Amino acid sequence: MSKAILVDTTRCIGCGACATACKVVNKLPLSDPGAAHDLPTKPLSDDGLVAFAQSHGEVGGNLSAGALNVVEAHGNVFVRRFCMHCADPTCVSVCPVGAFEKTQTGPVVYNQDRCIGCRYCMMACPFGIPRYEWEKIWAPRVRKCHMCAARQAKGLQPACTLVCPVQAAIFGERDELLKEAENRIRQDPGKYVNHIYGQAEVGGTSVLYLSAVPFEELGLPTDLPHDALPNYTYRVLSKLPRLVAATGVLLGGIFWITNRREEVAKKEKPEK
Amino acid sequence: MHLNKLPKLTFWRAVLALILAAGAYSTYARFFHGLGASTNLSDRFPWGLWIGFDVLCGVGTAAGGFTLAAIVYVFHLERFRPIIRPAILIAFLGYARVGTTMLYEVGRPIRIWYPLILWNPRSVLFEVAWCVMLYVTVAGLEFSPVILERLGWKAPLKILKAVMLPLVFFGILLSTMHQSSLGSLFLIVPTKLHPYWYSPLLPLFFIVSAVGVGLALLILASHLSARAFGACIEQSILVDLGKAMAVVMLLYATLRFQDLWERGTFAYLRQPTVETTAFLLECLLGVVLPIVLLLIRRVREDPEGLFAAAVLVITGFLLNRLNVSVTGLEGWAGGSYFPRWTEVAVSVSTVAAAVFAFGWAVRYLSVFPPARPSDGKTGEITSARAARELKPATREAELVSRA
């Protein structure tokens, strides 16, 4: 039921078409002014998007409010970095006003109309993904990949997987992509590290990675627990009602006892 | 005595004016040029001084309010009643300051009240936001009799006194909740925060150390108020507070060091890192040293010695909160954060405003009444003003103890 993206870093050729396509669908400025000049003002058809992104790829740079998907080079391996779309997302759990939502179909989406700008999501994300529009004065937003939730709602696949010329990133049902990833590892065990990154990390993510080199060499955090991070908070927060009730009773009891002691003292005083 | 105080006062006024001017410019920079232009915050360091100092330290240092409320109203330790008002005033001003600086901190300050209508009960920050909003109201109401007395408004005073006790209880419960929850904020970053500071027991550490620093700030405020305004507080009360502080800090040290030992954190001490320096400074200067000082009777009973111990506890507390929110995260972020001067100016100027408001209240309202005259163990009354203010304090004390 839940969609996901499988990134096979052994297939990625570092063309950067996904980064460009992401910028086009999110109406973000392209790094190359020349490329921006080529961009038609009218909304592109999917075929037009493929053609444009593949001929104007962008590689490098860091994630920012203006780049929600980047292609990093680690040695001779290219790795896409974007939101992992966790199954039990940290950002969804920490946001005090519920500006984030894990949709049933997979994407983790952000609602700017609720956001107060506390940036706890950025602080808490184990992958360090969300970015902020620091330069905006009145209405800065948190920015991150939303797995083209709007396109998905129309039955289309995300722009980044659409434009990938070598199917290094593919879009599909998470269960099926996991099977596909297992197959690839089984068929070529010498080629792959025997691990599907994102299968179990922080309780599983809707973005999965395959790699030929250890994942820490790709800049992905490898010390993550397999328990979803919101549980770390919930284990404590869930005890709070009990703690408050117990503290209340205890304080009331102490108040009662010590107050009575005072009354007794008052009564005894005149006799002395 | 009054003569040599006057020039000192003008000097401090000049300093205050300077600080407030810097704060005013920073306010302009923040609201007209945005967070990017007025802070050194970045995508790698989304939280900085305003969370680390203003929120974490601000809420913690105001913990004297609920601690004293519990000591006097719940445990009925009447001899501490003379400092309940300064404690609640510190709490109110502290929380008001937290609320004010949050307006600078959040990206969209106009929406600061959104947690009231947009709920996410799974979020620790949601709970903290609610508790802080409720507690600032409670602390304000707890302190308001002092103002109402001054104005001579009897009707609202009556209503307030009728609800005072439930209010105090509510305040204590709110405080135990959110003081610990400030620690819970960081439970979600087990892989980001350095093992010196990350622990599943963070909420426990936060509330215990908050009680300790709350007492420390109360000692500090009483000491300075006595020096600056001749406020009268029996030294033996402060010494007892110092003892309580020693016990709380000892409890904190025991919990903390046991936890560090169990998680094998002391192994990191062999690494000469920034974190190790920060950790040692925090623990030795801010935890071990004040405990040792407080356990020595001669130091504890000397006003300056007690004051020094309180200052150390506060320093250790500030270091701890900044380590949890900034230093401990630098390793993960792969860089360092140092606040821009405008960030510092906002923090310092709001502290200055709170101190100024406290001083103003001490001078014009009956904040520091001496102990009840009926209660054989009263302290000597050192100022005429304090003597004049005996009456309302007694009345309030009677009403509350009757309730």
mmCIF file of C-alpha atoms in Angstrom, chain B residues 21-367:
data_model
loop_
_atom_site.group_PDB
_atom_site.id
_atom_site.type_symbol
_atom_site.label_atom_id
_atom_site.label_comp_id
_atom_site.label_asym_id
_atom_site.label_seq_id
_atom_site.Cartn_x
_atom_site.Cartn_y
_atom_site.Cartn_z
ATOM 1 C CA ALA B 21 19.883 49.934 23.299
ATOM 2 C CA ALA B 22 21.753 46.889 21.964
ATOM 3 C CA GLY B 23 18.617 44.840 22.593
ATOM 4 C CA ALA B 24 16.480 47.359 20.734
ATOM 5 C CA TYR B 25 18.787 47.284 17.705
ATOM 6 C CA SER B 26 18.800 43.464 17.762
ATOM 7 C CA THR B 27 15.018 43.456 17.934
ATOM 8 C CA TYR B 28 14.944 45.607 14.829
ATOM 9 C CA ALA B 29 17.463 43.317 13.123
ATOM 10 C CA ARG B 30 15.506 40.190 14.030
ATOM 11 C CA PHE B 31 12.077 41.381 12.961
ATOM 12 C CA PHE B 32 13.019 43.458 9.931
ATOM 13 C CA HIS B 33 15.900 41.447 8.511
ATOM 14 C CA GLY B 34 14.976 37.927 9.580
ATOM 15 C CA LEU B 35 16.600 35.079 11.458
ATOM 16 C CA GLY B 36 19.330 34.624 8.863
ATOM 17 C CA ALA B 37 20.586 38.184 9.234
ATOM 18 C CA SER B 38 20.285 38.431 13.009
ATOM 19 C CA THR B 39 21.595 35.039 14.126
ATOM 20 C CA ASN B 40 24.361 32.555 13.400
ATOM 21 C CA LEU B 41 21.818 29.767 13.156
ATOM 22 C CA SER B 42 22.030 27.493 10.149
ATOM 23 C CA ASP B 43 20.561 24.285 8.772
ATOM 24 C CA ARG B 44 23.202 22.385 10.755
ATOM 25 C CA PHE B 45 22.530 24.415 13.910
ATOM 26 C CA PRO B 46 18.829 25.172 13.851
ATOM 27 C CA TRP B 47 18.823 25.785 17.621
ATOM 28 C CA GLY B 48 21.234 28.113 19.333
ATOM 29 C CA LEU B 49 21.523 30.555 22.195
ATOM 30 C CA TRP B 50 17.843 31.468 22.295
ATOM 31 C CA ILE B 51 16.836 27.870 22.949
ATOM 32 C CA GLY B 52 19.914 26.903 24.985
ATOM 33 C CA PHE B 53 20.076 29.951 27.204
ATOM 34 C CA ASP B 54 16.707 31.688 27.075
ATOM 35 C CA VAL B 55 14.420 28.675 27.105
ATOM 36 C CA LEU B 56 16.366 25.890 28.834
ATOM 37 C CA CYS B 57 18.208 28.096 31.326
ATOM 38 C CA GLY B 58 15.375 30.592 31.633
ATOM 39 C CA VAL B 59 12.797 28.027 32.653
ATOM 40 C CA GLY B 60 15.263 26.193 34.894
ATOM 41 C CA THR B 61 16.421 29.226 36.842
ATOM 42 C CA ALA B 62 12.778 30.082 37.536
ATOM 43 C CA ALA B 63 12.305 26.736 39.298
ATOM 44 C CA GLY B 64 12.719 28.396 42.708
ATOM 45 C CA GLY B 65 9.097 29.476 42.398
ATOM 46 C CA PHE B 66 7.536 26.036 42.439
ATOM 47 C CA THR B 67 10.181 24.652 44.830
ATOM 48 C CA LEU B 68 9.453 27.303 47.449
ATOM 49 C CA ALA B 69 5.709 27.002 46.854
ATOM 50 C CA ALA B 70 6.016 23.292 47.632
ATOM 51 C CA ILE B 71 8.197 23.902 50.702
ATOM 52 C CA VAL B 72 5.862 26.487 52.205
ATOM 53 C CA TYR B 73 2.377 25.571 51.040
ATOM 54 C CA VAL B 74 2.653 21.788 50.838
ATOM 55 C CA PHE B 75 5.258 20.900 53.445
ATOM 56 C CA HIS B 76 4.191 23.769 55.704
ATOM 57 C CA LEU B 77 7.781 24.735 56.484
ATOM 58 C CA GLU B 78 6.665 28.141 57.651
ATOM 59 C CA ARG B 79 10.083 29.550 58.349
ATOM 60 C CA PHE B 80 10.668 29.795 54.597
ATOM 61 C CA ARG B 81 7.579 31.926 54.046
ATOM 62 C CA PRO B 82 9.556 35.218 53.941
ATOM 63 C CA ILE B 83 11.138 34.231 50.625
ATOM 64 C CA ILE B 84 8.065 32.809 48.914
ATOM 65 C CA ARG B 85 7.264 36.138 47.275
ATOM 66 C CA PRO B 86 10.673 36.762 45.739
ATOM 67 C CA ALA B 87 10.642 33.137 44.576
ATOM 68 C CA ILE B 88 7.309 33.510 42.816
ATOM 69 C CA LEU B 89 8.312 36.880 41.382
ATOM 70 C CA ILE B 90 11.483 35.320 39.958
ATOM 71 C CA ALA B 91 9.371 32.524 38.478
ATOM 72 C CA PHE B 92 6.924 34.936 36.895
ATOM 73 C CA LEU B 93 9.607 37.222 35.460
ATOM 74 C CA GLY B 94 11.655 34.224 34.309
ATOM 75 C CA TYR B 95 8.754 32.704 32.415
ATOM 76 C CA ALA B 96 7.654 36.045 31.011
ATOM 77 C CA ARG B 97 11.191 36.379 29.663
ATOM 78 C CA VAL B 98 11.036 32.910 28.120
ATOM 79 C CA GLY B 99 7.783 33.823 26.402
ATOM 80 C CA THR B 100 9.252 37.076 25.116
ATOM 81 C CA THR B 101 12.400 35.501 23.698
ATOM 82 C CA MET B 102 10.341 32.753 22.066
ATOM 83 C CA LEU B 103 8.872 35.522 19.902
ATOM 84 C CA TYR B 104 12.388 36.150 18.596
ATOM 85 C CA GLU B 105 13.202 32.463 18.306
ATOM 86 C CA VAL B 106 10.348 31.087 16.224
ATOM 87 C CA GLY B 107 10.352 31.818 12.531
ATOM 88 C CA ARG B 108 6.752 33.007 12.514
ATOM 89 C CA PRO B 109 6.191 34.811 15.836
ATOM 90 C CA ILE B 110 2.639 35.843 14.949
ATOM 91 C CA ARG B 111 1.749 32.142 15.186
ATOM 92 C CA ILE B 112 3.309 31.637 18.602
ATOM 93 C CA TRP B 113 -0.106 30.786 20.043
ATOM 94 C CA TYR B 114 -0.849 28.076 17.453
ATOM 95 C CA PRO B 115 -0.143 25.197 19.886
ATOM 96 C CA LEU B 116 -3.358 26.298 21.641
ATOM 97 C CA ILE B 117 -5.472 25.301 18.641
ATOM 98 C CA LEU B 118 -3.269 22.970 16.600
ATOM 99 C CA TRP B 119 -2.515 19.981 18.775
ATOM 100 C CA ASN B 120 0.101 17.310 18.577
ATOM 101 C CA PRO B 121 0.080 15.608 21.986
ATOM 102 C CA ARG B 122 2.913 13.293 20.883
ATOM 103 C CA SER B 123 5.263 16.263 20.789
ATOM 104 C CA VAL B 124 7.271 17.158 23.884
ATOM 105 C CA LEU B 125 7.470 20.728 22.639
ATOM 106 C CA PHE B 126 3.680 20.872 22.483
ATOM 107 C CA GLU B 127 3.534 19.888 26.135
ATOM 108 C CA VAL B 128 6.256 22.372 27.073
ATOM 109 C CA ALA B 129 4.459 25.159 25.196
ATOM 110 C CA TRP B 130 1.224 24.477 27.053
ATOM 111 C CA CYS B 131 2.885 24.171 30.448
ATOM 112 C CA VAL B 132 4.854 27.379 29.989
ATOM 113 C CA MET B 133 1.756 29.301 28.919
ATOM 114 C CA LEU B 134 -0.242 27.937 31.838
ATOM 115 C CA TYR B 135 2.516 28.366 34.388
ATOM 116 C CA VAL B 136 3.265 31.961 33.495
ATOM 117 C CA THR B 137 -0.430 32.638 34.133
ATOM 118 C CA VAL B 138 -0.354 30.731 37.427
ATOM 119 C CA ALA B 139 2.823 32.473 38.594
ATOM 120 C CA GLY B 140 1.303 35.823 37.650
ATOM 121 C CA LEU B 141 -1.820 35.047 39.671
ATOM 122 C CA GLU B 142 0.251 33.760 42.586
ATOM 123 C CA PHE B 143 2.136 37.029 42.665
ATOM 124 C CA SER B 144 -0.798 39.327 41.947
ATOM 125 C CA PRO B 145 -1.940 39.650 45.613
ATOM 126 C CA VAL B 146 1.215 41.678 46.209
ATOM 127 C CA ILE B 147 0.131 44.178 43.558
ATOM 128 C CA LEU B 148 -3.534 44.106 44.580
ATOM 129 C CA GLU B 149 -2.552 44.793 48.187
ATOM 130 C CA ARG B 150 -0.573 47.770 47.059
ATOM 131 C CA LEU B 151 -3.533 49.055 45.040
ATOM 132 C CA GLY B 152 -5.917 48.242 47.857
ATOM 133 C CA TRP B 153 -8.323 46.269 45.650
ATOM 134 C CA LYS B 154 -10.072 44.021 48.117
ATOM 135 C CA ALA B 155 -12.652 42.163 46.008
ATOM 136 C CA PRO B 156 -10.270 40.469 43.547
ATOM 137 C CA LEU B 157 -7.921 39.817 46.448
ATOM 138 C CA LYS B 158 -10.633 37.811 48.190
ATOM 139 C CA ILE B 159 -11.340 35.686 45.125
ATOM 140 C CA LEU B 160 -7.640 35.087 44.586
ATOM 141 C CA LYS B 161 -7.082 33.977 48.136
ATOM 142 C CA ALA B 162 -9.939 31.527 47.872
ATOM 143 C CA VAL B 163 -8.363 29.842 44.844
ATOM 144 C CA MET B 164 -4.737 30.314 45.886
ATOM 145 C CA LEU B 165 -4.149 26.841 47.236
ATOM 146 C CA PRO B 166 -5.467 24.898 44.222
ATOM 147 C CA LEU B 167 -3.538 27.348 42.057
ATOM 148 C CA VAL B 168 -0.314 26.642 43.933
ATOM 149 C CA PHE B 169 -0.829 22.892 43.587
ATOM 150 C CA PHE B 170 -1.553 23.270 39.892
ATOM 151 C CA GLY B 171 1.608 25.339 39.509
ATOM 152 C CA ILE B 172 3.725 22.693 41.213
ATOM 153 C CA LEU B 173 2.320 19.924 39.004
ATOM 154 C CA LEU B 174 2.835 21.986 35.859
ATOM 155 C CA SER B 175 6.419 22.654 36.860
ATOM 156 C CA THR B 176 7.329 19.036 37.573
ATOM 157 C CA MET B 177 5.905 18.226 34.152
ATOM 158 C CA HIS B 178 7.669 20.752 31.997
ATOM 159 C CA GLN B 179 10.953 21.078 33.892
ATOM 160 C CA SER B 180 11.526 17.409 33.165
ATOM 161 C CA SER B 181 10.071 17.699 29.670
ATOM 162 C CA LEU B 182 12.739 20.205 28.691
ATOM 163 C CA GLY B 183 15.134 17.281 29.138
ATOM 164 C CA SER B 184 12.781 14.996 27.223
ATOM 165 C CA LEU B 185 13.146 17.358 24.244
ATOM 166 C CA PHE B 186 16.566 15.814 23.677
ATOM 167 C CA LEU B 187 15.570 12.156 24.058
ATOM 168 C CA ILE B 188 14.832 12.171 20.335
ATOM 169 C CA VAL B 189 18.475 12.747 19.346
ATOM 170 C CA PRO B 190 20.239 9.627 20.682
ATOM 171 C CA THR B 191 22.666 9.540 17.778
ATOM 172 C CA LYS B 192 23.319 13.276 17.605
ATOM 173 C CA LEU B 193 23.993 14.235 21.218
ATOM 174 C CA HIS B 194 27.367 13.317 22.720
ATOM 175 C CA PRO B 195 27.202 10.451 25.297
ATOM 176 C CA TYR B 196 28.402 12.851 27.998
ATOM 177 C CA TRP B 197 24.968 14.436 27.837
ATOM 178 C CA TYR B 198 22.614 11.994 26.165
ATOM 179 C CA SER B 199 20.878 9.717 28.614
ATOM 180 C CA PRO B 200 17.424 8.184 28.893
ATOM 181 C CA LEU B 201 17.421 9.873 32.300
ATOM 182 C CA LEU B 202 17.665 13.401 30.829
ATOM 183 C CA PRO B 203 14.202 14.390 32.107
ATOM 184 C CA LEU B 204 15.163 13.342 35.640
ATOM 185 C CA PHE B 205 18.478 15.225 35.460
ATOM 186 C CA PHE B 206 16.680 18.306 34.198
ATOM 187 C CA ILE B 207 14.153 18.500 36.992
ATOM 188 C CA VAL B 208 16.613 17.732 39.798
ATOM 189 C CA SER B 209 19.142 20.271 38.565
ATOM 190 C CA ALA B 210 16.357 22.809 38.051
ATOM 191 C CA VAL B 211 15.370 22.504 41.721
ATOM 192 C CA GLY B 212 19.034 22.999 42.634
ATOM 193 C CA VAL B 213 19.477 26.067 40.466
ATOM 194 C CA GLY B 214 16.120 27.462 41.553
ATOM 195 C CA LEU B 215 17.375 27.481 45.136
ATOM 196 C CA ALA B 216 20.710 28.922 44.017
ATOM 197 C CA LEU B 217 19.043 31.795 42.199
ATOM 198 C CA LEU B 218 16.904 32.487 45.237
ATOM 199 C CA ILE B 219 20.007 32.722 47.426
ATOM 200 C CA LEU B 220 21.632 34.962 44.839
ATOM 201 C CA ALA B 221 18.575 37.219 44.531
ATOM 202 C CA SER B 222 18.148 37.511 48.306
ATOM 203 C CA HIS B 223 21.834 38.246 48.789
ATOM 204 C CA LEU B 224 21.915 40.931 46.089
ATOM 205 C CA SER B 225 18.596 42.449 47.163
ATOM 206 C CA ALA B 226 19.910 42.729 50.700
ATOM 207 C CA ARG B 227 23.013 44.471 49.411
ATOM 208 C CA ALA B 228 21.292 46.778 46.942
ATOM 209 C CA PHE B 229 17.975 47.585 48.599
ATOM 210 C CA GLY B 230 18.482 46.586 52.208
ATOM 211 C CA ALA B 231 15.936 43.803 51.842
ATOM 212 C CA CYS B 232 15.813 41.807 55.011
ATOM 213 C CA ILE B 233 16.188 38.073 54.980
ATOM 214 C CA GLU B 234 17.371 36.137 57.969
ATOM 215 C CA GLN B 235 20.712 34.605 57.047
ATOM 216 C CA SER B 236 19.775 31.322 58.732
ATOM 217 C CA ILE B 237 16.956 30.834 56.186
ATOM 218 C CA LEU B 238 19.446 31.226 53.359
ATOM 219 C CA VAL B 239 21.857 28.846 55.065
ATOM 220 C CA ASP B 240 19.076 26.269 55.251
ATOM 221 C CA LEU B 241 18.325 26.857 51.587
ATOM 222 C CA GLY B 242 22.041 26.283 50.995
ATOM 223 C CA LYS B 243 21.823 22.968 52.815
ATOM 224 C CA ALA B 244 18.797 21.983 50.743
ATOM 225 C CA MET B 245 20.720 22.999 47.646
ATOM 226 C CA ALA B 246 23.655 20.834 48.731
ATOM 227 C CA VAL B 247 21.359 17.829 49.149
ATOM 228 C CA VAL B 248 19.682 18.402 45.784
ATOM 229 C CA MET B 249 23.036 18.830 44.033
ATOM 230 C CA LEU B 250 24.362 15.724 45.752
ATOM 231 C CA LEU B 251 21.319 13.814 44.520
ATOM 232 C CA TYR B 252 21.922 15.220 41.053
ATOM 233 C CA ALA B 253 25.614 14.286 41.148
ATOM 234 C CA THR B 254 24.820 10.759 42.329
ATOM 235 C CA LEU B 255 22.202 10.155 39.630
ATOM 236 C CA ARG B 256 24.333 11.709 36.930
ATOM 237 C CA PHE B 257 27.657 10.050 37.758
ATOM 238 C CA GLN B 258 26.045 6.665 38.304
ATOM 239 C CA ASP B 259 24.389 6.950 34.908
ATOM 240 C CA LEU B 260 27.655 8.049 33.264
ATOM 241 C CA TRP B 261 29.430 5.113 34.886
ATOM 242 C CA GLU B 262 26.793 2.572 33.844
ATOM 243 C CA ARG B 263 26.828 3.746 30.250
ATOM 244 C CA GLY B 264 30.633 3.604 30.189
ATOM 245 C CA THR B 265 30.872 7.284 29.350
ATOM 246 C CA PHE B 266 34.001 7.899 31.401
ATOM 247 C CA ALA B 267 35.980 6.162 28.649
ATOM 248 C CA TYR B 268 35.554 9.319 26.570
ATOM 249 C CA LEU B 269 37.563 11.251 29.159
ATOM 250 C CA ARG B 270 40.708 9.876 27.548
ATOM 251 C CA GLN B 271 39.875 11.812 24.384
ATOM 252 C CA PRO B 272 41.149 15.389 24.600
ATOM 253 C CA THR B 273 38.157 16.920 22.825
ATOM 254 C CA VAL B 274 36.190 20.146 23.202
ATOM 255 C CA GLU B 275 33.399 18.012 24.644
ATOM 256 C CA THR B 276 35.683 16.600 27.341
ATOM 257 C CA THR B 277 36.788 20.084 28.387
ATOM 258 C CA ALA B 278 33.189 21.322 28.465
ATOM 259 C CA PHE B 279 32.072 18.261 30.410
ATOM 260 C CA LEU B 280 34.843 18.526 33.005
ATOM 261 C CA LEU B 281 34.293 22.233 33.446
ATOM 262 C CA GLU B 282 30.575 21.671 33.942
ATOM 263 C CA CYS B 283 30.965 18.810 36.415
ATOM 264 C CA LEU B 284 33.919 20.001 38.457
ATOM 265 C CA LEU B 285 33.166 23.707 38.580
ATOM 266 C CA GLY B 286 29.395 23.534 38.607
ATOM 267 C CA VAL B 287 28.642 20.336 40.530
ATOM 268 C CA VAL B 288 31.545 18.992 42.598
ATOM 269 C CA LEU B 289 33.025 22.292 43.794
ATOM 270 C CA PRO B 290 29.782 23.858 45.074
ATOM 271 C CA ILE B 291 28.838 20.626 46.865
ATOM 272 C CA VAL B 292 32.213 20.549 48.605
ATOM 273 C CA LEU B 293 31.903 24.215 49.530
ATOM 274 C CA LEU B 294 28.384 23.787 50.888
ATOM 275 C CA LEU B 295 29.394 20.808 53.001
ATOM 276 C CA ILE B 296 31.982 22.948 54.788
ATOM 277 C CA ARG B 297 30.126 24.631 57.600
ATOM 278 C CA ARG B 298 32.365 27.699 57.736
ATOM 279 C CA VAL B 299 31.774 28.412 54.038
ATOM 280 C CA ARG B 300 28.050 27.673 54.142
ATOM 281 C CA GLU B 301 27.417 29.976 57.068
ATOM 282 C CA ASP B 302 29.438 32.829 55.656
ATOM 283 C CA PRO B 303 27.134 34.987 53.479
ATOM 284 C CA GLU B 304 29.842 35.470 50.848
ATOM 285 C CA GLY B 305 30.719 31.769 50.872
ATOM 286 C CA LEU B 306 27.088 30.793 50.385
ATOM 287 C CA PHE B 307 26.776 33.378 47.638
ATOM 288 C CA ALA B 308 29.839 31.952 45.886
ATOM 289 C CA ALA B 309 28.425 28.425 46.076
ATOM 290 C CA ALA B 310 25.137 29.657 44.591
ATOM 291 C CA VAL B 311 26.981 31.389 41.760
ATOM 292 C CA LEU B 312 28.877 28.151 41.037
ATOM 293 C CA VAL B 313 25.676 26.113 40.951
ATOM 294 C CA ILE B 314 24.133 28.606 38.530
ATOM 295 C CA THR B 315 27.280 28.553 36.366
ATOM 296 C CA GLY B 316 27.279 24.764 36.284
ATOM 297 C CA PHE B 317 23.617 24.769 35.371
ATOM 298 C CA LEU B 318 24.111 27.227 32.507
ATOM 299 C CA LEU B 319 27.062 25.203 31.229
ATOM 300 C CA ASN B 320 25.021 22.003 31.373
ATOM 301 C CA ARG B 321 22.078 23.397 29.411
ATOM 302 C CA LEU B 322 24.351 24.955 26.795
ATOM 303 C CA ASN B 323 26.311 21.708 26.536
ATOM 304 C CA VAL B 324 23.136 19.706 25.994
ATOM 305 C CA SER B 325 21.754 22.104 23.414
ATOM 306 C CA VAL B 326 24.913 23.270 21.621
ATOM 307 C CA THR B 327 28.309 21.763 22.538
ATOM 308 C CA GLY B 328 27.043 18.172 22.678
ATOM 309 C CA LEU B 329 25.640 18.469 19.157
ATOM 310 C CA GLU B 330 28.679 20.064 17.489
ATOM 311 C CA GLY B 331 30.288 16.705 16.770
ATOM 312 C CA TRP B 332 27.297 15.503 14.809
ATOM 313 C CA ALA B 333 26.829 18.801 13.024
ATOM 314 C CA GLY B 334 30.480 18.755 12.016
ATOM 315 C CA GLY B 335 30.990 22.389 12.876
ATOM 316 C CA SER B 336 30.680 24.829 15.659
ATOM 317 C CA TYR B 337 28.124 27.428 16.514
ATOM 318 C CA PHE B 338 28.858 30.677 18.242
ATOM 319 C CA PRO B 339 26.063 33.199 18.690
ATOM 320 C CA ARG B 340 26.067 36.452 16.748
ATOM 321 C CA TRP B 341 26.254 39.552 18.947
ATOM 322 C CA THR B 342 22.630 40.372 18.176
ATOM 323 C CA GLU B 343 21.576 37.011 19.643
ATOM 324 C CA VAL B 344 23.595 37.722 22.782
ATOM 325 C CA ALA B 345 22.117 41.230 22.982
ATOM 326 C CA VAL B 346 18.560 39.902 22.951
ATOM 327 C CA SER B 347 19.343 37.410 25.722
ATOM 328 C CA VAL B 348 21.268 39.892 27.866
ATOM 329 C CA SER B 349 18.789 42.726 27.431
ATOM 330 C CA THR B 350 15.808 40.571 28.383
ATOM 331 C CA VAL B 351 17.713 39.364 31.458
ATOM 332 C CA ALA B 352 18.533 42.994 32.283
ATOM 333 C CA ALA B 353 14.888 43.963 31.879
ATOM 334 C CA ALA B 354 13.840 41.110 34.194
ATOM 335 C CA VAL B 355 16.457 42.098 36.801
ATOM 336 C CA PHE B 356 15.337 45.719 36.535
ATOM 337 C CA ALA B 357 11.698 44.675 36.994
ATOM 338 C CA PHE B 358 12.673 42.568 40.002
ATOM 339 C CA GLY B 359 14.570 45.462 41.569
ATOM 340 C CA TRP B 360 11.666 47.783 40.888
ATOM 341 C CA ALA B 361 9.241 45.369 42.546
ATOM 342 C CA VAL B 362 11.511 44.953 45.561
ATOM 343 C CA ARG B 363 11.606 48.718 46.021
ATOM 344 C CA TYR B 364 7.944 49.530 45.475
ATOM 345 C CA LEU B 365 6.062 46.373 46.449
ATOM 346 C CA SER B 366 6.324 44.239 49.556
ATOM 347 C CA VAL B 367 8.367 41.441 48.040
#
